[in-house]
PDB file of C-alpha atoms in Angstrom:
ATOM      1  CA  UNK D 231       0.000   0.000   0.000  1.00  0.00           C
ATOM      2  CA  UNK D 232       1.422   3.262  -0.620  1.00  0.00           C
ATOM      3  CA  UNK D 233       0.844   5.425   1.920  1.00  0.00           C
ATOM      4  CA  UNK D 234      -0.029   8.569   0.191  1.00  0.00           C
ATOM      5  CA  UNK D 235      -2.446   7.066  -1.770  1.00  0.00           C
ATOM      6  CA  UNK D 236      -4.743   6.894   1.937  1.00  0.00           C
ATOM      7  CA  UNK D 237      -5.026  10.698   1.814  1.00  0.00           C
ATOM      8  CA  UNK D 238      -7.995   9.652  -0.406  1.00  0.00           C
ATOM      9  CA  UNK D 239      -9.347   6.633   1.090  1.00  0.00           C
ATOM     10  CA  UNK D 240     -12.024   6.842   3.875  1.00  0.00           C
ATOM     11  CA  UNK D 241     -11.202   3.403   5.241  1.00  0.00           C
ATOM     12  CA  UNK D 242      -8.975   2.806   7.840  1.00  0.00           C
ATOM     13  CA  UNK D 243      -5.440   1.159   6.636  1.00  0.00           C
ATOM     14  CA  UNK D 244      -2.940  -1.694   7.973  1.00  0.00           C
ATOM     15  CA  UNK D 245       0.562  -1.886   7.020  1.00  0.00           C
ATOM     16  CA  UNK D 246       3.112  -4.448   7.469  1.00  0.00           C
ATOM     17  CA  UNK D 247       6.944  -3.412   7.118  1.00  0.00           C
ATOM     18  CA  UNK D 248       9.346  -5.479   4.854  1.00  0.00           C
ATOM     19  CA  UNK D 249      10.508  -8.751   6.329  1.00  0.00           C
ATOM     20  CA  UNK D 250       8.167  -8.886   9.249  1.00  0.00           C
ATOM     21  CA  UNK D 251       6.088 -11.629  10.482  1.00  0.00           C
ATOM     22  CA  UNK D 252       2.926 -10.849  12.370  1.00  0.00           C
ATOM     23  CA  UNK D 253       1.189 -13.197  14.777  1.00  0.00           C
ATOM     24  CA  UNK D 254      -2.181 -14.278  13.525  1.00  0.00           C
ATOM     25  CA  UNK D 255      -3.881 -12.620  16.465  1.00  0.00           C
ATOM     26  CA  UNK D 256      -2.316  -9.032  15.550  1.00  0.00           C
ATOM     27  CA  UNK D 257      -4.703  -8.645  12.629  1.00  0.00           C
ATOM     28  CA  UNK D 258      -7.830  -8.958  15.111  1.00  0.00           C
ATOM     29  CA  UNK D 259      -6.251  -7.199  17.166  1.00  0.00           C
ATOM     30  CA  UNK D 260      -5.859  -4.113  15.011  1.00  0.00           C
ATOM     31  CA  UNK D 261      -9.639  -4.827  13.472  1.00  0.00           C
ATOM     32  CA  UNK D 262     -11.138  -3.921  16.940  1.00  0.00           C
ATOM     33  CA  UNK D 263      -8.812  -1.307  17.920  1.00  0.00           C
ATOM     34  CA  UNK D 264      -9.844   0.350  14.470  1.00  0.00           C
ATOM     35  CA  UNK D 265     -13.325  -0.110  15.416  1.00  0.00           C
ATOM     36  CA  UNK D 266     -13.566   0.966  18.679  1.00  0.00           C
ATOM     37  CA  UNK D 267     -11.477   3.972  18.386  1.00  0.00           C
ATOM     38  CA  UNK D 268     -12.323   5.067  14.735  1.00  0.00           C
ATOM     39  CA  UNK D 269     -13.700   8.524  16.074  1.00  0.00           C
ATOM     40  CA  UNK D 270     -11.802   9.172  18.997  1.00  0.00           C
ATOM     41  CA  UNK D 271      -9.564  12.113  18.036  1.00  0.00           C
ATOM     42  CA  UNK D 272      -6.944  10.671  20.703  1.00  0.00           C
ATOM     43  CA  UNK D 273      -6.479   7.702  19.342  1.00  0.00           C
ATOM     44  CA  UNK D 274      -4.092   8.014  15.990  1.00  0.00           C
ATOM     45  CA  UNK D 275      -2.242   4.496  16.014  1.00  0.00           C
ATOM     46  CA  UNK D 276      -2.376   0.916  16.418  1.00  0.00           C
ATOM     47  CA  UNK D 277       1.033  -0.684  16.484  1.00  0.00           C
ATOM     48  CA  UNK D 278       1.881  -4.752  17.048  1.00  0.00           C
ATOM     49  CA  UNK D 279       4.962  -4.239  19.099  1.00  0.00           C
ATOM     50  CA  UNK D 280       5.295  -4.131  23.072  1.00  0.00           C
ATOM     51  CA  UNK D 281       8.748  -3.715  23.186  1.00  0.00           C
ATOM     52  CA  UNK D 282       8.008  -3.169  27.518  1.00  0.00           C
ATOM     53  CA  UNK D 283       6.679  -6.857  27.700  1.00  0.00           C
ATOM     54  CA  UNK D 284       9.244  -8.623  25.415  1.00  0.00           C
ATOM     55  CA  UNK D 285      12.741  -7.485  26.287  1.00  0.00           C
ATOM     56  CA  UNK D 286      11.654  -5.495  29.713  1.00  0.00           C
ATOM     57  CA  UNK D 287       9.499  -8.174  30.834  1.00  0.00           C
ATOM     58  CA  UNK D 288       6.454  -5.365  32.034  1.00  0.00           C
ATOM     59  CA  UNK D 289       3.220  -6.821  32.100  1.00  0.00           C
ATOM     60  CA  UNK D 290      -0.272  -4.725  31.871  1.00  0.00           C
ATOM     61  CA  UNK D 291      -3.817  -5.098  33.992  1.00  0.00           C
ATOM     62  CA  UNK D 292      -5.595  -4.238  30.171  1.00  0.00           C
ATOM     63  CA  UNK D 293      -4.908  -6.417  26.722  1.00  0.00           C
ATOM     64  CA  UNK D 294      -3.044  -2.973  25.590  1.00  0.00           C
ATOM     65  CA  UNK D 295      -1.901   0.526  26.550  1.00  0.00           C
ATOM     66  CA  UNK D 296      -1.280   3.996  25.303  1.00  0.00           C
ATOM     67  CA  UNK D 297       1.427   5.373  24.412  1.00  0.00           C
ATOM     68  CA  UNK D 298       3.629   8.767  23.050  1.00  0.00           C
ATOM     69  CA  UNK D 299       5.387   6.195  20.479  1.00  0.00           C
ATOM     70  CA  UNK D 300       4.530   4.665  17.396  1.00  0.00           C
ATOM     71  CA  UNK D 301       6.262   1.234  16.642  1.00  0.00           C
ATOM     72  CA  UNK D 302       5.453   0.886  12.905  1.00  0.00           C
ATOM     73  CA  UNK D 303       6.961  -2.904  11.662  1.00  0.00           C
ATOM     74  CA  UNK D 304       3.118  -3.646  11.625  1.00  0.00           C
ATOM     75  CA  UNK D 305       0.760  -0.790  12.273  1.00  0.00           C
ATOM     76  CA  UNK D 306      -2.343   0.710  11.767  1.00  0.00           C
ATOM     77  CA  UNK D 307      -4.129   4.063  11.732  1.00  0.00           C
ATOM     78  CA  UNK D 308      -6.889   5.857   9.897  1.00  0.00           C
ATOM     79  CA  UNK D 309      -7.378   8.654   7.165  1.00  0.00           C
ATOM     80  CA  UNK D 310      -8.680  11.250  10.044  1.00  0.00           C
ATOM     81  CA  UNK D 311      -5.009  10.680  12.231  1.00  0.00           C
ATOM     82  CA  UNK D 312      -2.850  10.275   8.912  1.00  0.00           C
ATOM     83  CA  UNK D 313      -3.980  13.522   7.458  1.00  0.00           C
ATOM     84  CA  UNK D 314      -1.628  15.348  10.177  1.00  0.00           C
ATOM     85  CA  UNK D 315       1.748  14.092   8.534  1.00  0.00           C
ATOM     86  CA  UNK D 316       0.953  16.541   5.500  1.00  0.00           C
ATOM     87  CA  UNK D 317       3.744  18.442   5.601  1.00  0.00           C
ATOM     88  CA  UNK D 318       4.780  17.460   9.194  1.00  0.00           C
ATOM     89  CA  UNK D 319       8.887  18.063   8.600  1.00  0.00           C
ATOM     90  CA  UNK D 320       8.037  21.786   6.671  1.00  0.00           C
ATOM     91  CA  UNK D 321       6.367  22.457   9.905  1.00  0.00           C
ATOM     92  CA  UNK D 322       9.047  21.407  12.074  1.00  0.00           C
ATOM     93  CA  UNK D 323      11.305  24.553  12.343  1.00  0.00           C
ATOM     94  CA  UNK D 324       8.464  26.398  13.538  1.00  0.00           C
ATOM     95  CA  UNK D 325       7.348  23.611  15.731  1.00  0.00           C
ATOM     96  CA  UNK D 326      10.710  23.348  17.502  1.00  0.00           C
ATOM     97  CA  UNK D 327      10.891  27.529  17.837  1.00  0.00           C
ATOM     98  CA  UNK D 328       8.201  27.456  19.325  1.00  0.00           C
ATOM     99  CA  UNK D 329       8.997  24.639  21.956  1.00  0.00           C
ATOM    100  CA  UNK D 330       6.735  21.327  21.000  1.00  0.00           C
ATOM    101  CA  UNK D 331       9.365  18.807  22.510  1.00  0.00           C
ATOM    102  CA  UNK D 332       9.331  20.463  25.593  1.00  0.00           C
ATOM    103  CA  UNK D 333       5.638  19.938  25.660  1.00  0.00           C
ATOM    104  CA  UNK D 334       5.867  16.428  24.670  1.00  0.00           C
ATOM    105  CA  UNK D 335       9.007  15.324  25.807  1.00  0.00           C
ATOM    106  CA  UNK D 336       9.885  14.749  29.836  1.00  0.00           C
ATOM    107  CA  UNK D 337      13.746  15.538  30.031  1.00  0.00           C
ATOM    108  CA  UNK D 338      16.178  17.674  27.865  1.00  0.00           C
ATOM    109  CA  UNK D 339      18.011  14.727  27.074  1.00  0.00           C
ATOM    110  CA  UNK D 340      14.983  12.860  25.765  1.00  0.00           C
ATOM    111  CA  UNK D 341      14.455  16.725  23.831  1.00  0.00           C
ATOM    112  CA  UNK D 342      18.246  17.053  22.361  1.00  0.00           C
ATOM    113  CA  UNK D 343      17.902  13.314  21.009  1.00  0.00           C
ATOM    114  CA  UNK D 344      14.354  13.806  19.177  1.00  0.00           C
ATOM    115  CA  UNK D 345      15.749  17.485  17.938  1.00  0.00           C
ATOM    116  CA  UNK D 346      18.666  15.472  15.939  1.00  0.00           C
ATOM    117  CA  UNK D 347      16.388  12.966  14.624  1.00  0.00           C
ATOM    118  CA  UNK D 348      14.076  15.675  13.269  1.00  0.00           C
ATOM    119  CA  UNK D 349      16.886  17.844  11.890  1.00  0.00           C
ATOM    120  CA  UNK D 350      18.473  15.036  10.183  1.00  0.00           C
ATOM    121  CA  UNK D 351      15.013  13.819   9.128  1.00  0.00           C
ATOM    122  CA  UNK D 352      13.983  17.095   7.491  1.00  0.00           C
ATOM    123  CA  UNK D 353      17.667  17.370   5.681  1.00  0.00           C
ATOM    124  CA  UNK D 354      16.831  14.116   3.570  1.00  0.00           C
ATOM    125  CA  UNK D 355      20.303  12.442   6.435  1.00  0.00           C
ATOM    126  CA  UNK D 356      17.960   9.832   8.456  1.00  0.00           C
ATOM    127  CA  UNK D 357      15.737   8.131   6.044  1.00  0.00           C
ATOM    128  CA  UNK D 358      12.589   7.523   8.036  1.00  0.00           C
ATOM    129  CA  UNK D 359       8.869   8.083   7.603  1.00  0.00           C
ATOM    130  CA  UNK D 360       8.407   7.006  11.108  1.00  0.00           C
ATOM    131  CA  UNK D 361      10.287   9.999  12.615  1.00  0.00           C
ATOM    132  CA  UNK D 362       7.960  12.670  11.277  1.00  0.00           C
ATOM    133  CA  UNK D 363       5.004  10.534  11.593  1.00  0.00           C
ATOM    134  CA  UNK D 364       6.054  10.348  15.459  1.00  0.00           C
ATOM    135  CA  UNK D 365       5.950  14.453  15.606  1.00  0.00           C
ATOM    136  CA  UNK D 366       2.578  14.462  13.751  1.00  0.00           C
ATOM    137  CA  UNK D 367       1.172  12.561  16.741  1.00  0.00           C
ATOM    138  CA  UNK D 368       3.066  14.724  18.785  1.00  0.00           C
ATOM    139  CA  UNK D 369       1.732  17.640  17.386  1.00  0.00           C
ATOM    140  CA  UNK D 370      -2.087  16.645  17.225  1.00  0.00           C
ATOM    141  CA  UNK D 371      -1.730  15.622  20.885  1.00  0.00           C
ATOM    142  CA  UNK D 372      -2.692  12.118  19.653  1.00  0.00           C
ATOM    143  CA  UNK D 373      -1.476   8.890  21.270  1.00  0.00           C
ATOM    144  CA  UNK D 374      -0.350   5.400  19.623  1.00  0.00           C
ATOM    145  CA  UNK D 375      -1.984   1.786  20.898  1.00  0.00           C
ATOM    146  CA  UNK D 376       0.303  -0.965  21.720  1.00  0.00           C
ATOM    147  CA  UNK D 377      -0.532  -4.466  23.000  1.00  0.00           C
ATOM    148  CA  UNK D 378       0.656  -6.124  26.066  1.00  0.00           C
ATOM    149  CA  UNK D 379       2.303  -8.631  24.255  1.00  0.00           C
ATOM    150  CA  UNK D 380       4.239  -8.438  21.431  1.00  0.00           C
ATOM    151  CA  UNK D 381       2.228  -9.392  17.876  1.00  0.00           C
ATOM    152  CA  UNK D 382       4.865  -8.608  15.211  1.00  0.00           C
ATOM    153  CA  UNK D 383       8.400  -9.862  15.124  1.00  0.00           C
ATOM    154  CA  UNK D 384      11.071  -8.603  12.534  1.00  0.00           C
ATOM    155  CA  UNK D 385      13.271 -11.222  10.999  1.00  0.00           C
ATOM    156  CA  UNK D 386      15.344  -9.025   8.384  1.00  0.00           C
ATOM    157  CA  UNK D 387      17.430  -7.185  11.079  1.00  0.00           C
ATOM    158  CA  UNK D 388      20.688  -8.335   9.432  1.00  0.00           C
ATOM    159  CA  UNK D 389      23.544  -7.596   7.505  1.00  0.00           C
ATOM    160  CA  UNK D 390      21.375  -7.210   4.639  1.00  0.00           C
ATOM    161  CA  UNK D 391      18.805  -4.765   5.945  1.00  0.00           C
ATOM    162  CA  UNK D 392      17.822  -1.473   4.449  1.00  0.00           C
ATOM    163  CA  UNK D 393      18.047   0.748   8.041  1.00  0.00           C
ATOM    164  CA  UNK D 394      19.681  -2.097   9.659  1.00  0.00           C
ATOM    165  CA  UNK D 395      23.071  -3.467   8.511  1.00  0.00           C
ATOM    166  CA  UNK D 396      24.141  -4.993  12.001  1.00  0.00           C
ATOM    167  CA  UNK D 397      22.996  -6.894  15.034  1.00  0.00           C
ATOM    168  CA  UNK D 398      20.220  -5.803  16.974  1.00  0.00           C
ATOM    169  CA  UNK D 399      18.215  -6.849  20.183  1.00  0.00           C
ATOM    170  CA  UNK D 400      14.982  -6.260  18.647  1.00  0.00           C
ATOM    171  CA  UNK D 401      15.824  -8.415  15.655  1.00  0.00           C
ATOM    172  CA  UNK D 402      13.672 -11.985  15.362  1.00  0.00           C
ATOM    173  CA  UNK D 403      11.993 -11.161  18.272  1.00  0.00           C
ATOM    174  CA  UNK D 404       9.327 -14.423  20.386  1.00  0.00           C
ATOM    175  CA  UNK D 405       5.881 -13.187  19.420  1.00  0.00           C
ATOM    176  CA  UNK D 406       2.397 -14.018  21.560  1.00  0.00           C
ATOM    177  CA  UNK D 407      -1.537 -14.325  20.865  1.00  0.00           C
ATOM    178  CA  UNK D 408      -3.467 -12.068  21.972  1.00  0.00           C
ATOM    179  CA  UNK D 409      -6.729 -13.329  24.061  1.00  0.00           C
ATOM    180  CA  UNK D 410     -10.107 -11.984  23.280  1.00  0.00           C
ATOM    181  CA  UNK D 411     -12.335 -10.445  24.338  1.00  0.00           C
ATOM    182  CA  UNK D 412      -9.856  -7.656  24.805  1.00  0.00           C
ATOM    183  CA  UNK D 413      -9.151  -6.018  28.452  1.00  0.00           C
ATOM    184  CA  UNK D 414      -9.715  -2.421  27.784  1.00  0.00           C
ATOM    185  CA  UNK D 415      -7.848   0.179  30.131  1.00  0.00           C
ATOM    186  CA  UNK D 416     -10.184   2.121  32.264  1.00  0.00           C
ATOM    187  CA  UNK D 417      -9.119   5.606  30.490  1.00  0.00           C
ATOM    188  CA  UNK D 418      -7.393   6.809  27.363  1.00  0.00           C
ATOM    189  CA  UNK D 419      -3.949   8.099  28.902  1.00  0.00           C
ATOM    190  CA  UNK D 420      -0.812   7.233  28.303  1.00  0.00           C
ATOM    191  CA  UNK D 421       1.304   4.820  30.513  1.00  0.00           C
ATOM    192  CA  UNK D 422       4.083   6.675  31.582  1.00  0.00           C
ATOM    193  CA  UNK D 423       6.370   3.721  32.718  1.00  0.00           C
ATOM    194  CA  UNK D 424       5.637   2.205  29.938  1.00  0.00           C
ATOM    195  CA  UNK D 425       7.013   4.978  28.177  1.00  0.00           C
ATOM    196  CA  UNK D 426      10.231   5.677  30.412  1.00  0.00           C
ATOM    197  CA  UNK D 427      11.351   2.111  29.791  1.00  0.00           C
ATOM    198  CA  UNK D 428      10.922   2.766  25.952  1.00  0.00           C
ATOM    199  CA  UNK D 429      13.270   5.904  26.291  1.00  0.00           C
ATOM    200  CA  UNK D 430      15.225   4.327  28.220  1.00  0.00           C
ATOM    201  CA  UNK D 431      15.996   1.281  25.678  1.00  0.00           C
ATOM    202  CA  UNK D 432      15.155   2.426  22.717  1.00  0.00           C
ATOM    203  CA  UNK D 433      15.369   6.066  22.120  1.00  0.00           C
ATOM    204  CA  UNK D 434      17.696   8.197  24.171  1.00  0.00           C
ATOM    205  CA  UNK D 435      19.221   5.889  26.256  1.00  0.00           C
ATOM    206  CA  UNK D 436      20.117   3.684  24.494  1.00  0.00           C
ATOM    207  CA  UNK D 437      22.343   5.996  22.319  1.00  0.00           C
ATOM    208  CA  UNK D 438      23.843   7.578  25.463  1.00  0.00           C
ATOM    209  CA  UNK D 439      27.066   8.374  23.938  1.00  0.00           C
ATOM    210  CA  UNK D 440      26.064   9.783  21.075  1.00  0.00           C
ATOM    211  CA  UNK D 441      23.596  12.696  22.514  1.00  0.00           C
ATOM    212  CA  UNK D 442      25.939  12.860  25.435  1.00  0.00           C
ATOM    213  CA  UNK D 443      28.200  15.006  23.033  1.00  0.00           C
ATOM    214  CA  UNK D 444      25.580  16.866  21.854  1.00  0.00           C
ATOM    215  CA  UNK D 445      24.003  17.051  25.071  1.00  0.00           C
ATOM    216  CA  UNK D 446      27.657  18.839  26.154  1.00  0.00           C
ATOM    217  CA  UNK D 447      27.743  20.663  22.760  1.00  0.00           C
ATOM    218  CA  UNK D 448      24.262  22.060  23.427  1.00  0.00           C
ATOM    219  CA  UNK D 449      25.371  22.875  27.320  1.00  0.00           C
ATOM    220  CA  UNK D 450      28.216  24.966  25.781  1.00  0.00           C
ATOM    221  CA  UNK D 451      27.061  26.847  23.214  1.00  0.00           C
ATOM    222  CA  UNK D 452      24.409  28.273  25.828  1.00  0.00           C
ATOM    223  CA  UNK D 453      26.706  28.664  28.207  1.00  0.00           C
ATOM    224  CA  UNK D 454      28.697  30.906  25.610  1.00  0.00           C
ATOM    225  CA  UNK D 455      25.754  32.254  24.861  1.00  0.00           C
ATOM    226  CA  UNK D 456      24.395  33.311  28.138  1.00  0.00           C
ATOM    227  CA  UNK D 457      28.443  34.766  28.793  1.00  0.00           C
ATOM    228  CA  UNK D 458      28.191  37.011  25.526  1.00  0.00           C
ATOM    229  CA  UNK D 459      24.675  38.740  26.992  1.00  0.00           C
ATOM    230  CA  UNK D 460      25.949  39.353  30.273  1.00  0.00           C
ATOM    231  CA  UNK D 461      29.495  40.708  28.675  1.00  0.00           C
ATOM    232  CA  UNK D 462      27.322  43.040  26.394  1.00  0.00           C
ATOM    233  CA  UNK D 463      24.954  43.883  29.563  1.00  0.00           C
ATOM    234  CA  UNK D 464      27.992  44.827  31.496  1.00  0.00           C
ATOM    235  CA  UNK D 465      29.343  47.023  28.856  1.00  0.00           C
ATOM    236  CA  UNK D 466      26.237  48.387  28.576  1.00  0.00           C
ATOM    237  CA  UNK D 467      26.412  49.597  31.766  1.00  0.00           C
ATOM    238  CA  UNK D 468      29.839  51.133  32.148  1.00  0.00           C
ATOM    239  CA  UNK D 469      29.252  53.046  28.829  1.00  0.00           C
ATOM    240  CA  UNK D 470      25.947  54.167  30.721  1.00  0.00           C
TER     241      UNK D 470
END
């Protein structure tokens, strides 16, 4: 399916990622998600990956939980949520002026690693649609669905991959069914913890050394920054 092609189409849409193998289950799964939250405004993703259950070994009270991330190796969504990545990345300079991250985001290490992403995704250097889909949810306020156990397992995390040309702990990953009836939580908000754990292995932490330096670089450069206003204000002063 090509995904600009849904701009147009008033159904809801499912899309599986090269090289990944979904477990039966995640397709009902996604069917009644897409049912019962076709009109929430909230609601702007379905994703087949709990990350938290399968490597962090978290377990829910409800069949699923919400939350700021989209995992997108088998996802779905509808035409009302997609129609906020139009133009997402054109939008971004403004966005970040005018503070979104800080918003969205809990730390400024969690905010300096998501800035990079988005600069290099909207300077063609980090080839991924799920970046800027990520701040379109962001920006709508919308949250992302995942189950409690992971649906969807990726077996082309290899030497040969297109994003991935190395090992990987989320490659080939054990995948679970799904019971039904589904265990709904008692409220549409997001699970923090679930979400600290996810920053923690997957996003900024786990690239510590990496925004480290730019965490330092950043540190500097307004440290230099706030040095050159106070030198001005103090010549200010004296020439006053």
């Amino acid at each position: 399916v090509v995904l600009e092609d849904h701009q147009t189409c008033a159904l809801p849409i499912l899309i599986l990622e090269d090289d990944c193998v979904p477990h039966p289950s995640f397709f009902t799964f996604c069917e009644d998600m897409l049912e019962r939250y076709a009109h929430d405004e909230r609601v702007m993703s379905v994703s087949g990956n709990s990350f938290q259950s399968v490597l962090g070994g978290m377990t829910f009270e409800a069949d699923y939980f919400f939350t700021r991330y989209c995992h997108v190796w088998g996802w779905a969504t509808w035409r009302r949520a997609w129609r906020h990545n139009a133009g997402i990345l054109d939008r971004w300079p403004d966005l970040k002026r005018r503070g979104l991250l800080r918003r969205c985001l809990d730390t400024l290490h969690e905010r300096v690693f998501w800035t990079d992403w988005l600069d290099r995704s909207a300077d063609g250097r980090l080839n991924s649609w799920a970046v800027p889909w990520t701040l379109a949810m962001w920006e709508a306020g919308g949250l992302s669905i995942s189950p409690s156990v992971n649906l969807v397992r990726n077996i082309g995390m290899d030497a040969q991959g297109t994003h991935h040309t190395g090992e990987s702990e989320l490659a080939d990953l054990p995948v679970s069914e799904v019971s039904f009836p589904l265990r709904h939580p008692d409220s549409v908000e997001r699970h923090a913890e679930a979400d600290r754990w996810a920053d923690r292995r997957l996003y900024s932490g786990s690239t510590r050394t990496r925004y480290n330096r730019l965490y330092r670089r950043w540190k500097k450069r307004t440290r230099s920054g706030v040095r050159a206003l106070l030198g001005a204000s103090r010549a200010s002063d004296t020439a006053g």
